[in-house]
Amino acid sequence: MTQSPSSSSTFSPRHRWKVLTAGVAANAAFSVAFSGIPMTAVLMRTGYQLDNATLGLVLGLMGLGIAVSELPWGLLTDRWGDRPVLLMGLGSTAIALVAMALWAAPAAGHIPGLGWLGAGLLLVGLLGGSVNGASGRAVMTWFDASERGLAMSIRQTAVPMGGGIGALVLPFVALHFGFAALYGLLALLCALSAAMSWAWVHEPPIAPRGNKTVEAAAPKSGPLHDVRVWRIVAGIGILCAPQFAVLSFGTVFLHDFGHAGFATITATMVFTQVGAMVMRVWSGRWTDRRRNRPAYLRACSALSVLLFAGLAVLVMASGTHAADSVALRIALVVLLGVSGVCVSAWHGVAYTELATLAGAARAGTALGMANTSVFLVCFVTPFSIPHLLALQGWPMVWLAASACALVARPLLVPRPAVADQKVAKAALSRST
């Protein structure tokens, strides 16, 4: 179903920015859903009459749906191309959200069964997972190797951008207009991004100039059989655990422990998402120029270890509830926001490193593998947090987040393949 070179020869290399824009729009539209719905956690807990454990399970179901579908979508993208997968995924996601607005939204005197809500969010995740691998493969095929870090990081800003929009808009919509309006708004965003993909996303007329080098370095057996790819995939997933802890239960933490108001909670979540978006663009450009992606990934994970450990210590110093000290409350809000930015800043760089290692022609599969790992963690994290809370409270939650960043650090830096090591040793022996 991919286009022939002749059918795409009418597009100039400048068209790559339109492709990138469509990819950002597709990711952002879906991110408003999967990152924005958890921002309504407090309202969802009340509206659907859920306890914390059930809330965590429900919030994790969308991530589970994405995790299950990511690798199949990635394989289909490599076979069919970006355009058909984006159109199919976004269109069906919009239909699923309309169904949720009709049958899975609480109304006056009626609370839908937990099965309707859970099945709806799971289905949205299964269908919406299509946008991640498809838009990433488009970046790899349209952009030169010298621009891929920046382009992939811009594409990855769609996730915090959508999350920021969701944090700013969705709680307001849910509070004043209800969850039916919320799901309807999300369906409209998916439909609009599908129209943009239909207009702009096409196969490139020629391979980017840097493709030959990348393909030469790519494993011939494919990313599914490359240990280096699996290491990065595991590291990406594990480092997402503290990020999802902030996104899924950050609002609950600020409300229940920090006694923050609605405006403060919203501002903190918006700051986290906007800060992550800015840092992703900057880091992509910076690492393109310096060619230091592994060092940047190590630094981000190490700083995340320290920040979440510091947050745990600050919570322990506050006692069982946030102290009456205004300074301490401000410190909790600021440290949570900064921790969220740091643990969200590295995605574009890591995905570029992964896709480069796999090769542009297999980028859809590699990114599908990474997103499977990411969204399995997205399911496990909100499901686990209530149990950690029951054990030792919020200090245990943030210490676990710090530990995940520590474990992820050595995994994110790919080790040279055995063949590469032999070449390096031979070159060293000749030089000596």
Short mmCIF file of C-alpha atoms in Angstrom, two decimals:
data_model
loop_
_atom_site.label_atom_id
_atom_site.label_comp_id
_atom_site.label_asym_id
_atom_site.label_seq_id
_atom_site.Cartn_x
_atom_site.Cartn_y
_atom_site.Cartn_z
CA MET A 1 0.00 0.00 0.00
CA THR A 2 3.02 2.28 -0.01
CA GLN A 3 3.28 4.78 -2.81
CA SER A 4 5.56 4.29 -5.76
CA PRO A 5 8.37 6.77 -6.34
CA SER A 6 6.55 8.27 -9.27
CA SER A 7 3.45 8.97 -7.23
CA SER A 8 5.45 10.84 -4.61
CA SER A 9 7.90 12.61 -6.95
CA THR A 10 5.72 15.72 -6.93
CA PHE A 11 6.75 16.45 -3.34
CA SER A 12 9.88 18.49 -2.77
CA PRO A 13 12.25 17.86 0.15
CA ARG A 14 10.67 20.88 1.91
CA HIS A 15 7.50 18.84 2.20
CA ARG A 16 9.21 17.03 5.09
CA TRP A 17 8.18 19.87 7.43
CA LYS A 18 4.52 19.34 6.53
CA VAL A 19 4.95 15.64 7.20
CA LEU A 20 6.51 16.47 10.56
CA THR A 21 3.66 18.89 11.35
CA ALA A 22 1.07 16.21 10.57
CA GLY A 23 2.95 13.72 12.73
CA VAL A 24 3.09 16.19 15.62
CA ALA A 25 -0.63 16.88 15.25
CA ALA A 26 -1.46 13.15 15.26
CA ASN A 27 0.63 12.48 18.36
CA ALA A 28 -0.65 15.58 20.12
CA ALA A 29 -4.30 14.71 19.46
CA PHE A 30 -3.87 11.28 20.98
CA SER A 31 -1.66 12.61 23.77
CA VAL A 32 -4.46 14.95 24.87
CA ALA A 33 -6.38 11.74 25.55
CA PHE A 34 -3.82 9.42 27.16
CA SER A 35 -1.93 12.17 29.05
CA GLY A 36 -4.91 14.48 29.62
CA ILE A 37 -7.49 12.05 30.97
CA PRO A 38 -5.31 11.27 34.05
CA MET A 39 -5.30 15.02 34.77
CA THR A 40 -9.01 14.59 35.56
CA ALA A 41 -8.25 11.81 38.06
CA VAL A 42 -9.75 13.64 41.04
CA LEU A 43 -12.94 14.43 39.09
CA MET A 44 -13.06 10.92 37.63
CA ARG A 45 -12.76 9.42 41.10
CA THR A 46 -15.81 11.41 42.18
CA GLY A 47 -17.86 11.19 38.99
CA TYR A 48 -17.50 7.43 38.59
CA GLN A 49 -17.38 6.79 42.38
CA LEU A 50 -14.04 4.94 42.34
CA ASP A 51 -11.51 4.23 45.08
CA ASN A 52 -7.79 4.80 44.53
CA ALA A 53 -7.05 1.19 43.56
CA THR A 54 -9.84 1.07 40.98
CA LEU A 55 -8.85 4.50 39.70
CA GLY A 56 -5.29 3.29 39.16
CA LEU A 57 -6.53 0.24 37.27
CA VAL A 58 -8.81 2.31 35.03
CA LEU A 59 -6.10 4.88 34.25
CA GLY A 60 -3.70 2.08 33.37
CA LEU A 61 -6.04 0.33 30.91
CA MET A 62 -5.43 2.84 28.12
CA GLY A 63 -1.69 2.29 28.50
CA LEU A 64 -2.24 -1.47 28.39
CA GLY A 65 -4.20 -1.12 25.14
CA ILE A 66 -1.40 0.93 23.59
CA ALA A 67 1.23 -1.55 24.78
CA VAL A 68 -0.58 -4.54 23.28
CA SER A 69 -1.08 -2.85 19.91
CA GLU A 70 2.19 -0.95 19.43
CA LEU A 71 4.31 -3.72 17.91
CA PRO A 72 1.57 -4.89 15.47
CA TRP A 73 1.01 -1.28 14.40
CA GLY A 74 4.78 -0.84 13.94
CA LEU A 75 5.05 -3.96 11.77
CA LEU A 76 2.08 -2.79 9.69
CA THR A 77 3.68 0.63 9.29
CA ASP A 78 6.89 -0.86 7.89
CA ARG A 79 4.80 -2.94 5.47
CA TRP A 80 2.03 -0.51 4.45
CA GLY A 81 3.59 2.91 5.06
CA ASP A 82 2.75 5.76 7.40
CA ARG A 83 -0.31 7.23 5.67
CA PRO A 84 -2.69 4.21 5.75
CA VAL A 85 -1.82 3.40 9.37
CA LEU A 86 -2.35 6.98 10.57
CA LEU A 87 -5.68 7.30 8.75
CA MET A 88 -6.96 3.95 10.00
CA GLY A 89 -5.80 4.50 13.57
CA LEU A 90 -6.97 8.07 14.04
CA GLY A 91 -10.33 7.47 12.36
CA SER A 92 -11.15 4.43 14.46
CA THR A 93 -9.98 6.17 17.65
CA ALA A 94 -12.38 9.03 16.96
CA ILE A 95 -15.24 6.53 16.56
CA ALA A 96 -14.32 4.80 19.83
CA LEU A 97 -14.33 8.14 21.69
CA VAL A 98 -17.76 9.01 20.28
CA ALA A 99 -18.99 5.64 21.60
CA MET A 100 -17.58 6.50 25.03
CA ALA A 101 -19.38 9.85 24.98
CA LEU A 102 -22.64 8.03 24.30
CA TRP A 103 -22.37 5.06 26.65
CA ALA A 104 -19.47 5.47 29.12
CA ALA A 105 -19.95 8.99 30.52
CA PRO A 106 -21.63 9.65 33.89
CA ALA A 107 -24.71 11.85 33.83
CA ALA A 108 -27.21 13.12 36.37
CA GLY A 109 -28.59 10.11 38.20
CA HIS A 110 -26.62 7.61 36.09
CA ILE A 111 -23.13 6.19 36.60
CA PRO A 112 -22.06 3.75 33.86
CA GLY A 113 -20.66 0.41 34.91
CA LEU A 114 -16.95 0.06 35.43
CA GLY A 115 -16.84 -2.35 32.48
CA TRP A 116 -18.00 0.33 30.05
CA LEU A 117 -15.35 2.79 31.22
CA GLY A 118 -12.56 0.21 31.31
CA ALA A 119 -13.43 -1.32 27.94
CA GLY A 120 -13.70 2.12 26.34
CA LEU A 121 -10.30 3.27 27.56
CA LEU A 122 -8.72 -0.05 26.60
CA LEU A 123 -10.18 0.22 23.07
CA VAL A 124 -9.00 3.82 22.69
CA GLY A 125 -5.49 2.67 23.62
CA LEU A 126 -5.56 -0.26 21.18
CA LEU A 127 -6.56 1.97 18.27
CA GLY A 128 -4.68 5.14 19.16
CA GLY A 129 -1.36 3.35 19.54
CA SER A 130 -1.08 3.51 15.75
CA VAL A 131 0.12 7.12 15.77
CA ASN A 132 3.41 6.52 17.56
CA GLY A 133 5.31 4.22 15.21
CA ALA A 134 3.83 5.66 12.01
CA SER A 135 4.77 9.26 12.69
CA GLY A 136 8.23 8.21 13.91
CA ARG A 137 8.93 6.23 10.74
CA ALA A 138 7.88 9.26 8.67
CA VAL A 139 10.54 11.34 10.42
CA MET A 140 13.21 8.72 9.73
CA THR A 141 12.34 8.45 6.02
CA TRP A 142 11.89 12.15 5.27
CA PHE A 143 14.75 13.70 7.28
CA ASP A 144 18.50 13.64 6.78
CA ALA A 145 20.65 12.04 9.48
CA SER A 146 21.95 15.47 10.51
CA GLU A 147 18.39 16.66 11.26
CA ARG A 148 16.81 13.56 12.74
CA GLY A 149 17.55 14.35 16.38
CA LEU A 150 15.84 17.73 16.07
CA ALA A 151 12.96 16.36 13.97
CA MET A 152 12.33 13.40 16.26
CA SER A 153 12.49 15.63 19.33
CA ILE A 154 10.01 18.06 17.75
CA ARG A 155 7.78 15.08 17.02
CA GLN A 156 8.18 13.93 20.63
CA THR A 157 7.13 17.38 21.90
CA ALA A 158 3.66 16.36 20.77
CA VAL A 159 3.32 14.19 23.87
CA PRO A 160 3.90 16.94 26.48
CA MET A 161 2.13 19.44 24.21
CA GLY A 162 -0.95 17.24 24.19
CA GLY A 163 -0.53 16.60 27.88
CA GLY A 164 -0.30 20.32 28.58
CA ILE A 165 -3.43 21.01 26.55
CA GLY A 166 -5.14 18.16 28.33
CA ALA A 167 -4.10 19.43 31.77
CA LEU A 168 -5.32 22.93 30.91
CA VAL A 169 -8.58 22.04 29.14
CA LEU A 170 -9.86 18.60 30.14
CA PRO A 171 -10.38 19.22 33.90
CA PHE A 172 -12.30 22.41 33.03
CA VAL A 173 -14.44 20.59 30.46
CA ALA A 174 -15.12 17.66 32.80
CA LEU A 175 -15.98 19.97 35.70
CA HIS A 176 -18.33 22.30 33.81
CA PHE A 177 -19.66 20.20 30.91
CA GLY A 178 -19.18 16.58 31.95
CA PHE A 179 -17.26 13.60 30.63
CA ALA A 180 -19.50 13.17 27.57
CA ALA A 181 -18.31 16.56 26.30
CA LEU A 182 -14.73 15.61 27.18
CA TYR A 183 -14.83 12.43 25.08
CA GLY A 184 -16.55 14.28 22.23
CA LEU A 185 -13.81 16.92 22.21
CA LEU A 186 -11.13 14.23 22.04
CA ALA A 187 -12.93 12.57 19.12
CA LEU A 188 -12.98 15.87 17.25
CA LEU A 189 -9.23 16.35 17.75
CA CYS A 190 -8.50 12.86 16.38
CA ALA A 191 -10.71 13.49 13.34
CA LEU A 192 -8.99 16.80 12.58
CA SER A 193 -5.52 15.25 12.83
CA ALA A 194 -6.64 12.41 10.53
CA ALA A 195 -7.63 15.03 7.92
CA MET A 196 -4.19 16.63 8.24
CA SER A 197 -2.50 13.25 7.79
CA TRP A 198 -4.60 12.58 4.68
CA ALA A 199 -3.49 15.91 3.18
CA TRP A 200 0.22 15.86 4.01
CA VAL A 201 1.60 12.44 4.93
CA HIS A 202 3.08 10.68 1.88
CA GLU A 203 6.12 8.54 1.14
CA PRO A 204 9.28 10.59 0.36
CA PRO A 205 10.27 11.02 -3.32
CA ILE A 206 13.83 9.93 -2.57
CA ALA A 207 15.65 8.48 0.40
CA PRO A 208 17.25 11.11 2.65
CA ARG A 209 20.92 11.68 2.08
CA GLY A 210 21.92 10.08 5.38
CA ASN A 211 19.96 6.88 4.89
CA LYS A 212 22.75 4.81 3.33
CA THR A 213 24.97 5.20 6.35
CA VAL A 214 22.17 4.33 8.72
CA GLU A 215 21.10 1.30 6.72
CA ALA A 216 24.65 0.07 6.51
CA ALA A 217 24.90 0.13 10.32
CA ALA A 218 21.50 -1.45 10.85
CA PRO A 219 21.43 -5.14 11.81
CA LYS A 220 20.49 -7.36 8.86
CA SER A 221 18.46 -9.66 11.12
CA GLY A 222 16.12 -6.81 12.13
CA PRO A 223 15.51 -5.03 15.43
CA LEU A 224 13.60 -7.96 16.95
CA HIS A 225 16.85 -9.97 16.98
CA ASP A 226 19.26 -7.24 18.09
CA VAL A 227 20.25 -7.26 21.77
CA ARG A 228 21.32 -3.61 21.60
CA VAL A 229 17.83 -2.59 20.47
CA TRP A 230 16.22 -4.58 23.27
CA ARG A 231 18.50 -2.91 25.86
CA ILE A 232 17.44 0.56 24.78
CA VAL A 233 13.80 -0.55 24.58
CA ALA A 234 13.98 -1.80 28.18
CA GLY A 235 15.72 1.37 29.36
CA ILE A 236 13.14 3.62 27.68
CA GLY A 237 10.29 1.72 29.30
CA ILE A 238 11.79 1.68 32.80
CA LEU A 239 12.66 5.39 32.73
CA CYS A 240 9.05 6.14 31.80
CA ALA A 241 7.83 4.76 35.15
CA PRO A 242 8.64 7.92 37.15
CA GLN A 243 7.24 10.04 34.32
CA PHE A 244 3.92 8.17 34.42
CA ALA A 245 3.93 8.38 38.22
CA VAL A 246 3.91 12.17 37.90
CA LEU A 247 1.36 12.22 35.08
CA SER A 248 -1.09 9.70 36.53
CA PHE A 249 -0.97 10.45 40.26
CA GLY A 250 0.72 13.86 40.43
CA THR A 251 -2.67 15.56 40.68
CA VAL A 252 -3.77 13.16 43.43
CA PHE A 253 -0.49 13.75 45.30
CA LEU A 254 -0.87 17.52 45.17
CA HIS A 255 -4.54 17.33 46.17
CA ASP A 256 -4.39 14.71 48.93
CA PHE A 257 -0.92 15.32 50.38
CA GLY A 258 -0.07 18.86 49.37
CA HIS A 259 -3.62 20.22 49.88
CA ALA A 260 -3.14 22.25 46.71
CA GLY A 261 -6.06 23.98 45.04
CA PHE A 262 -7.41 23.35 41.55
CA ALA A 263 -5.49 26.28 40.05
CA THR A 264 -2.17 25.22 41.59
CA ILE A 265 -2.58 21.63 40.43
CA THR A 266 -3.42 22.71 36.88
CA ALA A 267 -0.52 25.18 36.75
CA THR A 268 1.93 22.54 37.97
CA MET A 269 0.86 19.98 35.38
CA VAL A 270 0.92 22.56 32.57
CA PHE A 271 4.41 23.68 33.65
CA THR A 272 5.58 20.06 33.61
CA GLN A 273 4.29 19.46 30.09
CA VAL A 274 5.45 22.78 28.62
CA GLY A 275 8.86 22.40 30.26
CA ALA A 276 9.21 18.90 28.84
CA MET A 277 8.25 20.17 25.39
CA VAL A 278 10.87 22.93 25.44
CA MET A 279 13.57 20.61 26.75
CA ARG A 280 12.86 17.99 24.07
CA VAL A 281 13.35 20.48 21.26
CA TRP A 282 16.49 21.92 22.82
CA SER A 283 18.00 18.51 23.56
CA GLY A 284 17.35 17.25 20.02
CA ARG A 285 19.12 20.20 18.45
CA TRP A 286 21.94 20.18 21.01
CA THR A 287 22.71 16.48 20.62
CA ASP A 288 22.54 16.75 16.80
CA ARG A 289 25.29 19.34 16.92
CA ARG A 290 27.46 17.64 19.55
CA ARG A 291 26.67 14.03 18.62
CA ASN A 292 26.51 13.12 22.30
CA ARG A 293 23.18 11.33 22.68
CA PRO A 294 24.49 8.60 25.03
CA ALA A 295 26.04 11.16 27.39
CA TYR A 296 22.82 13.20 27.42
CA LEU A 297 20.73 10.12 28.23
CA ARG A 298 23.06 9.20 31.10
CA ALA A 299 22.83 12.74 32.50
CA CYS A 300 19.01 12.84 32.35
CA SER A 301 18.62 9.52 34.12
CA ALA A 302 21.18 10.43 36.81
CA LEU A 303 19.49 13.77 37.50
CA SER A 304 16.10 12.02 37.69
CA VAL A 305 17.50 9.67 40.35
CA LEU A 306 18.53 12.65 42.49
CA LEU A 307 15.34 14.67 41.98
CA PHE A 308 12.91 11.89 42.88
CA ALA A 309 15.02 10.86 45.86
CA GLY A 310 14.94 14.50 46.96
CA LEU A 311 11.16 14.56 46.57
CA ALA A 312 10.87 11.46 48.76
CA VAL A 313 13.05 13.06 51.44
CA LEU A 314 10.99 16.27 51.32
CA VAL A 315 7.77 14.28 51.74
CA MET A 316 9.22 12.42 54.72
CA ALA A 317 10.28 15.74 56.24
CA SER A 318 6.71 17.00 55.86
CA GLY A 319 5.20 14.21 57.98
CA THR A 320 2.02 12.34 57.18
CA HIS A 321 0.53 15.45 55.59
CA ALA A 322 2.06 18.54 54.02
CA ALA A 323 3.10 20.90 56.76
CA ASP A 324 1.36 24.19 57.28
CA SER A 325 4.53 25.96 56.12
CA VAL A 326 3.85 27.79 52.86
CA ALA A 327 7.52 27.44 51.90
CA LEU A 328 7.34 23.66 52.27
CA ARG A 329 4.20 23.46 50.14
CA ILE A 330 5.83 25.57 47.44
CA ALA A 331 8.91 23.35 47.57
CA LEU A 332 6.73 20.25 47.04
CA VAL A 333 5.03 21.80 44.02
CA VAL A 334 8.28 23.07 42.47
CA LEU A 335 10.22 19.84 43.03
CA LEU A 336 7.40 17.72 41.56
CA GLY A 337 7.25 19.98 38.49
CA VAL A 338 11.02 20.01 37.94
CA SER A 339 11.22 16.24 38.42
CA GLY A 340 8.46 15.77 35.85
CA VAL A 341 10.28 17.98 33.33
CA CYS A 342 13.60 16.20 33.78
CA VAL A 343 12.17 12.70 33.45
CA SER A 344 10.27 13.74 30.29
CA ALA A 345 13.07 15.63 28.51
CA TRP A 346 14.99 12.72 26.98
CA HIS A 347 12.41 10.97 24.77
CA GLY A 348 13.31 12.48 21.40
CA VAL A 349 17.02 11.77 21.89
CA ALA A 350 16.41 8.15 22.98
CA TYR A 351 13.98 7.44 20.15
CA THR A 352 16.43 8.89 17.61
CA GLU A 353 19.22 6.71 18.98
CA LEU A 354 16.95 3.67 18.80
CA ALA A 355 15.65 4.35 15.28
CA THR A 356 19.17 5.07 14.00
CA LEU A 357 20.40 1.79 15.43
CA ALA A 358 17.53 -0.13 13.79
CA GLY A 359 17.71 1.68 10.43
CA ALA A 360 15.09 3.87 8.77
CA ALA A 361 13.44 0.99 6.91
CA ARG A 362 12.83 -0.85 10.19
CA ALA A 363 12.09 2.22 12.32
CA GLY A 364 8.40 1.41 12.61
CA THR A 365 9.17 -1.96 14.19
CA ALA A 366 11.81 -0.56 16.55
CA LEU A 367 9.59 2.30 17.68
CA GLY A 368 6.72 -0.17 18.10
CA MET A 369 8.95 -2.23 20.40
CA ALA A 370 9.84 0.87 22.43
CA ASN A 371 6.25 2.01 22.70
CA THR A 372 5.16 -1.47 23.78
CA SER A 373 7.67 -1.22 26.61
CA VAL A 374 6.60 2.34 27.43
CA PHE A 375 2.91 1.63 27.64
CA LEU A 376 3.28 -1.63 29.53
CA VAL A 377 4.93 0.58 32.12
CA CYS A 378 2.09 3.08 31.63
CA PHE A 379 -0.31 0.30 32.68
CA VAL A 380 1.77 -1.07 35.56
CA THR A 381 2.66 2.30 37.11
CA PRO A 382 -0.79 3.68 38.03
CA PHE A 383 -1.87 0.16 38.97
CA SER A 384 1.08 -0.17 41.40
CA ILE A 385 1.04 3.27 43.01
CA PRO A 386 -2.03 2.67 45.26
CA HIS A 387 -0.34 -0.48 46.61
CA LEU A 388 2.88 1.44 47.33
CA LEU A 389 0.79 4.11 49.04
CA ALA A 390 -0.83 1.48 51.22
CA LEU A 391 2.60 0.11 52.21
CA GLN A 392 4.62 3.22 53.09
CA GLY A 393 2.84 6.26 51.68
CA TRP A 394 4.15 8.82 49.20
CA PRO A 395 7.86 8.47 50.18
CA MET A 396 7.76 4.89 48.89
CA VAL A 397 6.22 6.05 45.59
CA TRP A 398 8.93 8.60 44.89
CA LEU A 399 11.77 6.34 46.09
CA ALA A 400 10.52 3.67 43.68
CA ALA A 401 10.54 6.29 40.90
CA SER A 402 14.14 7.16 41.78
CA ALA A 403 15.11 3.47 41.72
CA CYS A 404 13.60 3.04 38.25
CA ALA A 405 15.71 5.90 36.90
CA LEU A 406 18.80 4.29 38.46
CA VAL A 407 18.08 0.92 36.80
CA ALA A 408 17.38 2.54 33.41
CA ARG A 409 20.64 4.50 33.26
CA PRO A 410 23.02 1.74 32.03
CA LEU A 411 20.40 0.30 29.65
CA LEU A 412 19.89 3.48 27.63
CA VAL A 413 23.44 3.54 26.25
CA PRO A 414 23.85 0.87 23.53
CA ARG A 415 26.84 -1.40 23.76
CA PRO A 416 28.78 -1.95 20.52
CA ALA A 417 27.84 -5.10 18.64
CA VAL A 418 30.36 -7.97 18.70
CA ALA A 419 31.36 -7.26 15.09
CA ASP A 420 31.92 -3.59 15.92
CA GLN A 421 34.07 -4.58 18.90
CA LYS A 422 36.23 -6.85 16.73
CA VAL A 423 36.72 -4.06 14.18
CA ALA A 424 37.70 -1.64 16.94
CA LYS A 425 40.17 -4.12 18.47
CA ALA A 426 41.71 -4.80 15.05
CA ALA A 427 42.11 -1.10 14.40
CA LEU A 428 43.69 -0.63 17.84
CA SER A 429 46.14 -3.48 17.27
CA ARG A 430 47.17 -2.04 13.88
CA SER A 431 47.74 1.39 15.41
CA THR A 432 49.98 -0.09 18.09
#
